[in-house]
């Protein structure tokens, strides 16, 4: 753990995102403890300074005696909507961690924690920490024993330094139960005063535990990878199901981010830095580029090629799996670009791609309407986000394709 003065920054610091000693790989003995994505696609923006406590319940990949450690980047990963509120690589503001704890959250996330189970999270031995714009930093190690089938409760109190923009967070529909309350209540064991959070997932960027793994996989994508619209606390999206199927000898870090686009990653900011941390990377991007981003097929392919080249520059031995763009019921020109991109990915993918996973073929109806997702895989009759049934189908197909022994060989 480094002090504030020598922490990496995106702009204006001695370190950069790609090579900072404060990056995730600076603590290689820690791997992602959950298949829940904690990518940031929004930034808190308040008219007045405030102090608030956030408690989130997280299903870990393993329970028992755990050595936990947390890493955070104070910057937005991906653009929200059209970018009026938050854009990719936008630095967070100045704020502070007033207190942070991990605890046994019990089997049911009700806002309380098991009495006597809280363990303080410290930063260079201190209970609080001031955070600067763009900063990356690690916590100290925290030891916790978590019974089987119980969730981790992560609670912290954050204080903004002033009005305006402060800390990044994820504003999508909650995939993990969370509660929040005004004031410094991180140490409180009961749920008194806490309200259930809505579109307000406030967590560190990386929730790690000490674990030797055979391979580290990173899943980079948008809301489809994040798992948006699947059931809260159930981990039925395909990234979570793949993690479960691979087993804990494989590290899996899900950095899917709602509204995310390939051109967000191509800004060479924090989201790309996260993508560069694996031994193997699965990329499932393009829906939002073609949709709200109104990118052409050629523009999207150029952005994907840039991302892959930057991955290979940072980690020459890393394997890159590029997925086809999932069907999203596009029509007209967007359908034309969608078809062109997927044809290129299938037949002549960008340089540096080691293998292609055809997620579109799994989710699409039969040709010629294969630009449409199967109705039984839609979140509802109007929403083409894949549901839990789609997650099950994609995970089963991926695990079979990836290799029966999960070696990464066809």
CSV table of C-alpha atoms in Angstrom, one decimal:
chain,number,residue,atom,x,y,z
A,1,UNK,CA,0.0,0.0,0.0
A,2,UNK,CA,1.4,3.4,-1.0
A,3,UNK,CA,0.7,6.7,0.6
A,4,UNK,CA,-1.4,9.4,-1.1
A,5,UNK,CA,1.7,11.3,-2.2
A,6,UNK,CA,3.0,8.5,-4.4
A,7,UNK,CA,-0.3,7.1,-5.7
A,8,UNK,CA,-0.8,6.7,-9.5
A,9,UNK,CA,-2.9,9.2,-11.4
A,10,UNK,CA,-4.2,9.4,-14.9
A,11,UNK,CA,-3.1,12.9,-15.6
A,12,UNK,CA,-0.4,15.0,-14.1
A,13,UNK,CA,1.2,12.3,-12.0
A,14,UNK,CA,4.5,10.5,-12.2
A,15,UNK,CA,2.6,7.2,-12.9
A,16,UNK,CA,0.1,6.4,-15.5
A,17,UNK,CA,-2.8,3.9,-15.6
A,18,UNK,CA,-0.9,1.3,-17.6
A,19,UNK,CA,2.3,1.1,-15.6
A,20,UNK,CA,1.4,2.4,-12.1
A,21,UNK,CA,2.8,0.4,-9.2
A,22,UNK,CA,-0.6,0.9,-7.6
A,23,UNK,CA,-2.4,-1.1,-10.3
A,24,UNK,CA,-4.1,-4.4,-9.7
A,25,UNK,CA,-1.2,-6.5,-10.8
A,26,UNK,CA,1.0,-4.8,-8.1
A,27,UNK,CA,-0.7,-7.2,-5.7
A,28,UNK,CA,-0.7,-10.5,-7.8
A,29,UNK,CA,-1.5,-12.7,-4.8
A,30,UNK,CA,-5.0,-11.2,-4.8
A,31,UNK,CA,-7.7,-12.2,-7.3
A,32,UNK,CA,-11.3,-11.0,-7.7
A,33,UNK,CA,-13.5,-12.4,-4.9
A,34,UNK,CA,-16.8,-12.0,-6.8
A,35,UNK,CA,-18.4,-12.2,-10.2
A,36,UNK,CA,-20.3,-9.0,-9.4
A,37,UNK,CA,-19.1,-6.1,-11.6
A,38,UNK,CA,-18.1,-2.9,-9.7
A,39,UNK,CA,-17.3,-0.8,-12.7
A,40,UNK,CA,-18.3,2.8,-12.5
A,41,UNK,CA,-20.5,4.4,-15.1
A,42,UNK,CA,-21.6,7.5,-13.2
A,43,UNK,CA,-20.3,10.1,-10.8
A,44,UNK,CA,-21.9,11.6,-7.7
A,45,UNK,CA,-22.8,15.3,-8.3
A,46,UNK,CA,-24.4,17.1,-5.3
A,47,UNK,CA,-25.3,20.7,-4.7
A,48,UNK,CA,-23.8,20.7,-1.2
A,49,UNK,CA,-21.1,18.6,0.5
A,50,UNK,CA,-22.4,15.6,2.4
A,51,UNK,CA,-21.4,12.5,4.4
A,52,UNK,CA,-23.1,9.2,3.6
A,53,UNK,CA,-22.8,5.5,4.5
A,54,UNK,CA,-23.2,2.7,1.9
A,55,UNK,CA,-23.6,-1.0,2.8
A,56,UNK,CA,-23.6,-3.6,0.0
A,57,UNK,CA,-24.1,-7.4,0.2
A,58,UNK,CA,-21.9,-9.4,-2.1
A,59,UNK,CA,-21.8,-13.1,-2.9
A,60,UNK,CA,-18.2,-14.2,-2.9
A,61,UNK,CA,-16.7,-17.0,-4.9
A,62,UNK,CA,-15.4,-18.7,-1.8
A,63,UNK,CA,-16.3,-18.4,1.9
A,64,UNK,CA,-14.5,-19.5,5.0
A,65,UNK,CA,-11.3,-17.8,6.3
A,66,UNK,CA,-10.5,-15.0,3.9
A,67,UNK,CA,-7.7,-12.5,3.5
A,68,UNK,CA,-9.5,-9.6,1.7
A,69,UNK,CA,-8.0,-6.5,0.1
A,70,UNK,CA,-9.6,-3.8,-1.9
A,71,UNK,CA,-8.3,-1.6,-4.8
A,72,UNK,CA,-9.9,1.5,-6.1
A,73,UNK,CA,-9.6,3.9,-9.0
A,74,UNK,CA,-11.2,7.3,-8.5
A,75,UNK,CA,-12.4,7.7,-12.1
A,76,UNK,CA,-15.4,6.8,-14.3
A,77,UNK,CA,-15.0,3.8,-16.5
A,78,UNK,CA,-17.6,4.2,-19.1
A,79,UNK,CA,-19.9,6.9,-20.5
A,80,UNK,CA,-23.4,7.2,-19.2
A,81,UNK,CA,-26.1,7.8,-21.8
A,82,UNK,CA,-24.9,10.6,-24.1
A,83,UNK,CA,-22.3,11.8,-21.6
A,84,UNK,CA,-24.0,14.8,-20.1
A,85,UNK,CA,-23.5,13.5,-16.6
A,86,UNK,CA,-20.5,11.2,-16.8
A,87,UNK,CA,-18.0,10.3,-19.5
A,88,UNK,CA,-15.4,7.6,-19.9
A,89,UNK,CA,-12.1,8.3,-18.0
A,90,UNK,CA,-13.6,11.3,-16.3
A,91,UNK,CA,-11.7,11.8,-13.0
A,92,UNK,CA,-13.5,11.7,-9.7
A,93,UNK,CA,-13.4,14.6,-7.4
A,94,UNK,CA,-11.9,15.0,-3.9
A,95,UNK,CA,-13.5,13.0,-1.2
A,96,UNK,CA,-12.6,10.9,1.8
A,97,UNK,CA,-13.2,7.5,3.3
A,98,UNK,CA,-14.2,8.2,6.9
A,99,UNK,CA,-14.6,4.5,7.9
A,100,UNK,CA,-14.9,1.2,6.2
A,101,UNK,CA,-15.7,-2.3,7.4
A,102,UNK,CA,-16.2,-5.9,6.1
A,103,UNK,CA,-18.6,-8.2,8.0
A,104,UNK,CA,-20.7,-11.3,7.9
A,105,UNK,CA,-23.8,-10.0,6.1
A,106,UNK,CA,-25.8,-13.2,6.9
A,107,UNK,CA,-27.8,-15.3,4.5
A,108,UNK,CA,-30.4,-12.6,3.8
A,109,UNK,CA,-29.4,-9.1,2.9
A,110,UNK,CA,-31.7,-7.0,5.2
A,111,UNK,CA,-29.5,-4.0,6.0
A,112,UNK,CA,-28.0,-5.5,9.2
A,113,UNK,CA,-24.8,-7.5,9.8
A,114,UNK,CA,-24.1,-10.4,12.2
A,115,UNK,CA,-23.3,-8.8,15.5
A,116,UNK,CA,-19.6,-8.9,16.4
A,117,UNK,CA,-18.4,-9.8,12.9
A,118,UNK,CA,-17.2,-6.4,11.7
A,119,UNK,CA,-13.6,-6.0,10.8
A,120,UNK,CA,-12.2,-2.5,10.0
A,121,UNK,CA,-10.6,-1.9,6.6
A,122,UNK,CA,-7.5,0.3,7.0
A,123,UNK,CA,-5.3,2.2,4.6
A,124,UNK,CA,-1.6,2.3,5.5
A,125,UNK,CA,-2.8,1.5,9.0
A,126,UNK,CA,-5.2,4.4,9.1
A,127,UNK,CA,-9.0,4.1,9.5
A,128,UNK,CA,-9.7,7.0,7.2
A,129,UNK,CA,-8.2,8.2,3.9
A,130,UNK,CA,-8.4,11.3,1.7
A,131,UNK,CA,-8.8,10.5,-2.0
A,132,UNK,CA,-7.6,12.7,-4.8
A,133,UNK,CA,-8.9,13.0,-8.4
A,134,UNK,CA,-7.8,10.1,-10.7
A,135,UNK,CA,-6.0,8.3,-7.8
A,136,UNK,CA,-5.5,4.5,-7.6
A,137,UNK,CA,-4.9,2.9,-4.2
A,138,UNK,CA,-5.0,-0.3,-2.2
A,139,UNK,CA,-6.4,-1.0,1.2
A,140,UNK,CA,-4.5,-3.0,3.8
A,141,UNK,CA,-5.4,-6.7,4.2
A,142,UNK,CA,-8.5,-7.5,6.3
A,143,UNK,CA,-9.1,-11.0,7.8
A,144,UNK,CA,-12.6,-12.3,8.0
A,145,UNK,CA,-14.3,-15.6,8.5
A,146,UNK,CA,-17.4,-15.9,6.4
A,147,UNK,CA,-19.7,-18.9,7.0
A,148,UNK,CA,-20.9,-20.9,4.0
A,149,UNK,CA,-24.0,-19.4,2.2
A,150,UNK,CA,-23.5,-16.1,3.9
A,151,UNK,CA,-22.8,-12.8,2.0
A,152,UNK,CA,-20.1,-10.3,2.6
A,153,UNK,CA,-21.3,-7.0,3.8
A,154,UNK,CA,-19.0,-4.1,2.8
A,155,UNK,CA,-19.8,-0.8,4.5
A,156,UNK,CA,-18.1,2.5,4.2
A,157,UNK,CA,-18.8,6.1,5.0
A,158,UNK,CA,-17.8,8.7,2.3
A,159,UNK,CA,-17.5,12.4,2.8
A,160,UNK,CA,-17.3,14.8,-0.1
A,161,UNK,CA,-14.9,17.7,0.0
A,162,UNK,CA,-17.3,20.2,-1.5
A,163,UNK,CA,-20.2,20.7,-3.8
A,164,UNK,CA,-20.2,19.2,-7.3
A,165,UNK,CA,-18.8,16.0,-8.6
A,166,UNK,CA,-17.1,13.6,-6.2
A,167,UNK,CA,-16.9,9.8,-6.3
A,168,UNK,CA,-17.7,7.4,-9.2
A,169,UNK,CA,-20.3,4.7,-8.8
A,170,UNK,CA,-22.6,2.4,-10.8
A,171,UNK,CA,-26.1,3.7,-11.5
A,172,UNK,CA,-27.7,0.7,-13.2
A,173,UNK,CA,-30.4,-1.4,-11.6
A,174,UNK,CA,-29.0,-3.0,-8.5
A,175,UNK,CA,-27.7,-6.6,-9.0
A,176,UNK,CA,-26.6,-6.8,-5.4
A,177,UNK,CA,-28.7,-5.6,-2.4
A,178,UNK,CA,-27.5,-2.3,-1.0
A,179,UNK,CA,-28.6,0.1,1.8
A,180,UNK,CA,-27.5,3.7,2.5
A,181,UNK,CA,-28.0,6.3,5.2
A,182,UNK,CA,-26.9,9.9,5.8
A,183,UNK,CA,-24.1,10.3,8.4
A,184,UNK,CA,-21.1,8.3,9.7
A,185,UNK,CA,-22.8,4.9,10.4
A,186,UNK,CA,-20.4,2.5,9.0
A,187,UNK,CA,-19.8,0.8,12.4
A,188,UNK,CA,-23.5,0.3,13.1
A,189,UNK,CA,-24.5,-3.3,13.1
A,190,UNK,CA,-28.3,-2.9,12.8
A,191,UNK,CA,-30.3,-1.7,9.8
A,192,UNK,CA,-31.8,1.2,11.8
A,193,UNK,CA,-32.0,4.3,9.6
A,194,UNK,CA,-30.8,2.6,6.5
A,195,UNK,CA,-32.9,2.7,3.3
A,196,UNK,CA,-32.7,0.2,0.5
A,197,UNK,CA,-30.5,1.6,-2.3
A,198,UNK,CA,-31.8,2.1,-5.8
A,199,UNK,CA,-29.5,2.5,-8.8
A,200,UNK,CA,-26.7,3.3,-6.3
A,201,UNK,CA,-24.0,0.7,-6.1
A,202,UNK,CA,-21.0,2.4,-4.4
A,203,UNK,CA,-18.1,-0.1,-4.0
A,204,UNK,CA,-14.4,-0.2,-4.5
A,205,UNK,CA,-13.3,-1.0,-8.0
A,206,UNK,CA,-11.8,-4.4,-7.1
A,207,UNK,CA,-12.8,-6.7,-4.3
A,208,UNK,CA,-10.0,-9.2,-3.9
A,209,UNK,CA,-9.0,-12.1,-1.8
A,210,UNK,CA,-5.7,-13.9,-1.4
A,211,UNK,CA,-5.8,-16.8,-3.7
A,212,UNK,CA,-3.4,-18.7,-6.0
A,213,UNK,CA,-5.2,-19.3,-9.4
A,214,UNK,CA,-4.2,-21.1,-12.5
A,215,UNK,CA,-5.3,-18.2,-14.7
A,216,UNK,CA,-6.9,-14.8,-14.4
A,217,UNK,CA,-9.8,-14.0,-16.7
A,218,UNK,CA,-11.2,-10.6,-17.3
A,219,UNK,CA,-14.6,-10.1,-18.8
A,220,UNK,CA,-14.9,-6.7,-20.5
A,221,UNK,CA,-18.3,-5.6,-21.8
A,222,UNK,CA,-21.4,-3.5,-21.4
A,223,UNK,CA,-24.6,-4.1,-19.5
A,224,UNK,CA,-24.9,-7.5,-21.0
A,225,UNK,CA,-21.7,-8.6,-19.4
A,226,UNK,CA,-22.5,-6.7,-16.2
A,227,UNK,CA,-25.8,-8.7,-16.0
A,228,UNK,CA,-28.2,-5.8,-16.0
A,229,UNK,CA,-31.9,-6.8,-15.8
A,230,UNK,CA,-31.1,-10.2,-14.2
A,231,UNK,CA,-32.4,-11.0,-10.8
A,232,UNK,CA,-30.9,-9.1,-7.8
A,233,UNK,CA,-28.6,-11.2,-5.6
A,234,UNK,CA,-29.1,-14.3,-7.8
A,235,UNK,CA,-26.0,-14.1,-10.0
A,236,UNK,CA,-27.7,-15.6,-13.0
A,237,UNK,CA,-26.0,-13.6,-15.7
A,238,UNK,CA,-23.6,-15.4,-17.9
A,239,UNK,CA,-20.4,-14.0,-16.5
A,240,UNK,CA,-21.3,-15.2,-13.0
A,241,UNK,CA,-22.4,-18.6,-14.3
A,242,UNK,CA,-19.2,-19.0,-16.2
A,243,UNK,CA,-17.2,-18.1,-13.1
A,244,UNK,CA,-19.1,-20.7,-11.2
A,245,UNK,CA,-18.6,-23.3,-13.9
A,246,UNK,CA,-14.8,-22.7,-14.2
A,247,UNK,CA,-14.3,-23.1,-10.4
A,248,UNK,CA,-12.2,-21.1,-8.1
A,249,UNK,CA,-8.9,-22.3,-9.5
A,250,UNK,CA,-9.6,-19.7,-12.2
A,251,UNK,CA,-9.8,-16.0,-11.2
A,252,UNK,CA,-12.7,-14.1,-12.9
A,253,UNK,CA,-13.0,-10.3,-12.8
A,254,UNK,CA,-16.2,-9.0,-14.3
A,255,UNK,CA,-15.7,-5.4,-15.4
A,256,UNK,CA,-18.9,-5.1,-17.5
A,257,UNK,CA,-20.4,-1.6,-17.3
A,258,UNK,CA,-23.9,-0.5,-18.4
A,259,UNK,CA,-24.0,1.9,-21.4
A,260,UNK,CA,-20.3,1.0,-22.0
A,261,UNK,CA,-18.8,1.3,-25.5
A,262,UNK,CA,-15.6,0.2,-27.2
A,263,UNK,CA,-14.7,3.8,-27.8
A,264,UNK,CA,-14.8,4.3,-24.0
A,265,UNK,CA,-12.2,1.7,-23.5
A,266,UNK,CA,-10.2,3.2,-26.4
A,267,UNK,CA,-9.7,6.4,-24.4
A,268,UNK,CA,-6.8,4.5,-22.7
A,269,UNK,CA,-8.1,5.3,-19.2
A,270,UNK,CA,-9.0,3.3,-16.1
A,271,UNK,CA,-11.3,0.9,-17.9
A,272,UNK,CA,-8.5,-0.2,-20.3
A,273,UNK,CA,-6.1,-0.4,-17.4
A,274,UNK,CA,-8.5,-2.9,-15.7
A,275,UNK,CA,-8.8,-4.9,-19.0
A,276,UNK,CA,-5.0,-5.2,-19.1
A,277,UNK,CA,-4.9,-7.1,-15.8
A,278,UNK,CA,-5.8,-10.6,-17.0
A,279,UNK,CA,-4.0,-13.6,-18.4
A,280,UNK,CA,-7.0,-13.9,-20.7
A,281,UNK,CA,-9.6,-11.3,-21.8
A,282,UNK,CA,-13.1,-11.9,-23.1
A,283,UNK,CA,-14.4,-8.8,-25.0
A,284,UNK,CA,-18.2,-8.5,-25.6
A,285,UNK,CA,-18.6,-4.9,-26.8
A,286,UNK,CA,-20.4,-3.1,-29.6
A,287,UNK,CA,-24.1,-2.9,-28.8
A,288,UNK,CA,-24.0,0.6,-27.4
A,289,UNK,CA,-21.4,1.7,-30.0
A,290,UNK,CA,-23.8,0.9,-32.8
A,291,UNK,CA,-26.9,2.1,-30.9
A,292,UNK,CA,-26.6,5.3,-28.9
A,293,UNK,CA,-23.0,5.9,-30.1
A,294,UNK,CA,-24.2,5.6,-33.7
A,295,UNK,CA,-20.8,4.2,-34.8
A,296,UNK,CA,-20.3,2.6,-38.1
A,297,UNK,CA,-19.1,-0.9,-38.4
A,298,UNK,CA,-15.6,0.4,-39.5
A,299,UNK,CA,-15.4,2.7,-36.6
A,300,UNK,CA,-16.3,0.0,-34.1
A,301,UNK,CA,-13.8,-2.4,-35.6
A,302,UNK,CA,-11.1,0.2,-35.4
A,303,UNK,CA,-11.8,0.8,-31.7
A,304,UNK,CA,-11.7,-2.9,-31.0
A,305,UNK,CA,-8.4,-3.2,-32.9
A,306,UNK,CA,-7.0,-0.4,-30.8
A,307,UNK,CA,-8.1,-2.0,-27.5
A,308,UNK,CA,-6.6,-5.4,-28.5
A,309,UNK,CA,-3.3,-3.8,-29.6
A,310,UNK,CA,-3.1,-2.0,-26.2
A,311,UNK,CA,-3.8,-5.2,-24.3
A,312,UNK,CA,-1.0,-7.0,-26.2
A,313,UNK,CA,1.4,-4.1,-25.6
A,314,UNK,CA,0.8,-4.3,-21.9
A,315,UNK,CA,0.5,-8.1,-21.6
A,316,UNK,CA,2.1,-9.7,-24.7
A,317,UNK,CA,1.3,-13.2,-23.4
A,318,UNK,CA,-2.3,-12.5,-22.6
A,319,UNK,CA,-4.9,-14.3,-24.7
A,320,UNK,CA,-7.7,-12.3,-26.3
A,321,UNK,CA,-11.1,-13.8,-26.9
A,322,UNK,CA,-13.3,-11.5,-29.0
A,323,UNK,CA,-17.0,-12.1,-29.0
A,324,UNK,CA,-19.4,-11.3,-31.8
A,325,UNK,CA,-21.8,-8.4,-30.9
A,326,UNK,CA,-24.9,-9.8,-29.3
A,327,UNK,CA,-28.3,-9.3,-31.1
A,328,UNK,CA,-30.2,-6.3,-29.8
A,329,UNK,CA,-33.1,-6.1,-32.2
A,330,UNK,CA,-31.5,-3.5,-34.4
A,331,UNK,CA,-33.2,-2.3,-37.5
A,332,UNK,CA,-32.2,-0.4,-40.6
A,333,UNK,CA,-28.7,1.0,-40.8
A,334,UNK,CA,-27.8,-0.3,-37.3
A,335,UNK,CA,-28.7,-3.8,-38.4
A,336,UNK,CA,-26.5,-3.4,-41.4
A,337,UNK,CA,-23.5,-2.3,-39.3
A,338,UNK,CA,-24.2,-5.1,-36.8
A,339,UNK,CA,-24.1,-7.7,-39.6
A,340,UNK,CA,-20.9,-6.3,-41.0
A,341,UNK,CA,-19.1,-6.2,-37.7
A,342,UNK,CA,-20.0,-9.7,-36.8
A,343,UNK,CA,-19.1,-11.1,-40.3
A,344,UNK,CA,-15.7,-9.5,-39.9
A,345,UNK,CA,-15.2,-10.8,-36.3
A,346,UNK,CA,-16.1,-14.3,-37.5
A,347,UNK,CA,-14.0,-14.4,-40.7
A,348,UNK,CA,-11.2,-11.9,-40.2
A,349,UNK,CA,-11.0,-10.5,-36.6
A,350,UNK,CA,-8.6,-7.7,-35.7
A,351,UNK,CA,-4.9,-8.6,-35.2
A,352,UNK,CA,-4.1,-10.0,-31.8
A,353,UNK,CA,-7.4,-11.9,-31.4
A,354,UNK,CA,-6.6,-15.5,-30.3
A,355,UNK,CA,-10.1,-16.9,-30.5
A,356,UNK,CA,-13.6,-15.8,-31.4
A,357,UNK,CA,-16.7,-16.7,-29.3
A,358,UNK,CA,-19.9,-16.4,-31.2
A,359,UNK,CA,-22.4,-15.2,-28.6
A,360,UNK,CA,-24.7,-13.8,-31.3
A,361,UNK,CA,-25.3,-17.2,-32.7
A,362,UNK,CA,-26.4,-18.5,-29.3
A,363,UNK,CA,-28.8,-15.7,-28.6
A,364,UNK,CA,-30.2,-15.0,-32.1
A,365,UNK,CA,-33.4,-16.4,-33.7
A,366,UNK,CA,-32.9,-18.3,-36.9
A,367,UNK,CA,-31.9,-16.4,-40.1
A,368,UNK,CA,-32.9,-14.2,-41.8
A,369,UNK,CA,-34.1,-12.6,-38.6
A,370,UNK,CA,-31.0,-13.4,-36.7
A,371,UNK,CA,-30.4,-9.7,-35.8
A,372,UNK,CA,-33.1,-10.3,-33.2
A,373,UNK,CA,-32.7,-12.0,-29.8
A,374,UNK,CA,-34.8,-15.0,-29.0
A,375,UNK,CA,-38.0,-13.8,-27.2
A,376,UNK,CA,-37.4,-16.3,-24.4
A,377,UNK,CA,-34.1,-14.7,-23.7
A,378,UNK,CA,-35.4,-11.1,-23.4
A,379,UNK,CA,-35.7,-9.5,-20.0
A,380,UNK,CA,-39.3,-8.6,-20.9
A,381,UNK,CA,-41.3,-8.3,-24.1
A,382,UNK,CA,-39.8,-4.9,-24.9
A,383,UNK,CA,-36.2,-5.2,-23.5
A,384,UNK,CA,-33.6,-7.2,-25.4
A,385,UNK,CA,-31.2,-7.4,-22.5
A,386,UNK,CA,-30.5,-11.1,-21.9
A,387,UNK,CA,-32.2,-12.7,-18.9
A,388,UNK,CA,-31.1,-15.4,-16.5
A,389,UNK,CA,-32.2,-18.1,-19.0
A,390,UNK,CA,-29.9,-16.6,-21.6
A,391,UNK,CA,-27.2,-16.4,-19.0
A,392,UNK,CA,-27.5,-20.1,-18.4
A,393,UNK,CA,-27.4,-21.0,-22.1
A,394,UNK,CA,-24.5,-18.7,-22.9
A,395,UNK,CA,-22.5,-20.0,-19.9
A,396,UNK,CA,-23.1,-23.7,-20.8
A,397,UNK,CA,-22.0,-23.1,-24.4
A,398,UNK,CA,-19.0,-21.1,-23.4
A,399,UNK,CA,-17.8,-23.7,-20.9
A,400,UNK,CA,-18.1,-26.4,-23.5
A,401,UNK,CA,-16.4,-24.3,-26.1
A,402,UNK,CA,-13.6,-23.2,-23.7
A,403,UNK,CA,-12.7,-26.7,-23.1
A,404,UNK,CA,-13.9,-29.5,-20.9
A,405,UNK,CA,-10.9,-29.3,-18.7
A,406,UNK,CA,-11.1,-25.4,-18.7
A,407,UNK,CA,-7.6,-25.1,-20.1
A,408,UNK,CA,-8.5,-22.5,-22.6
A,409,UNK,CA,-7.9,-24.9,-25.5
A,410,UNK,CA,-10.5,-25.7,-28.1
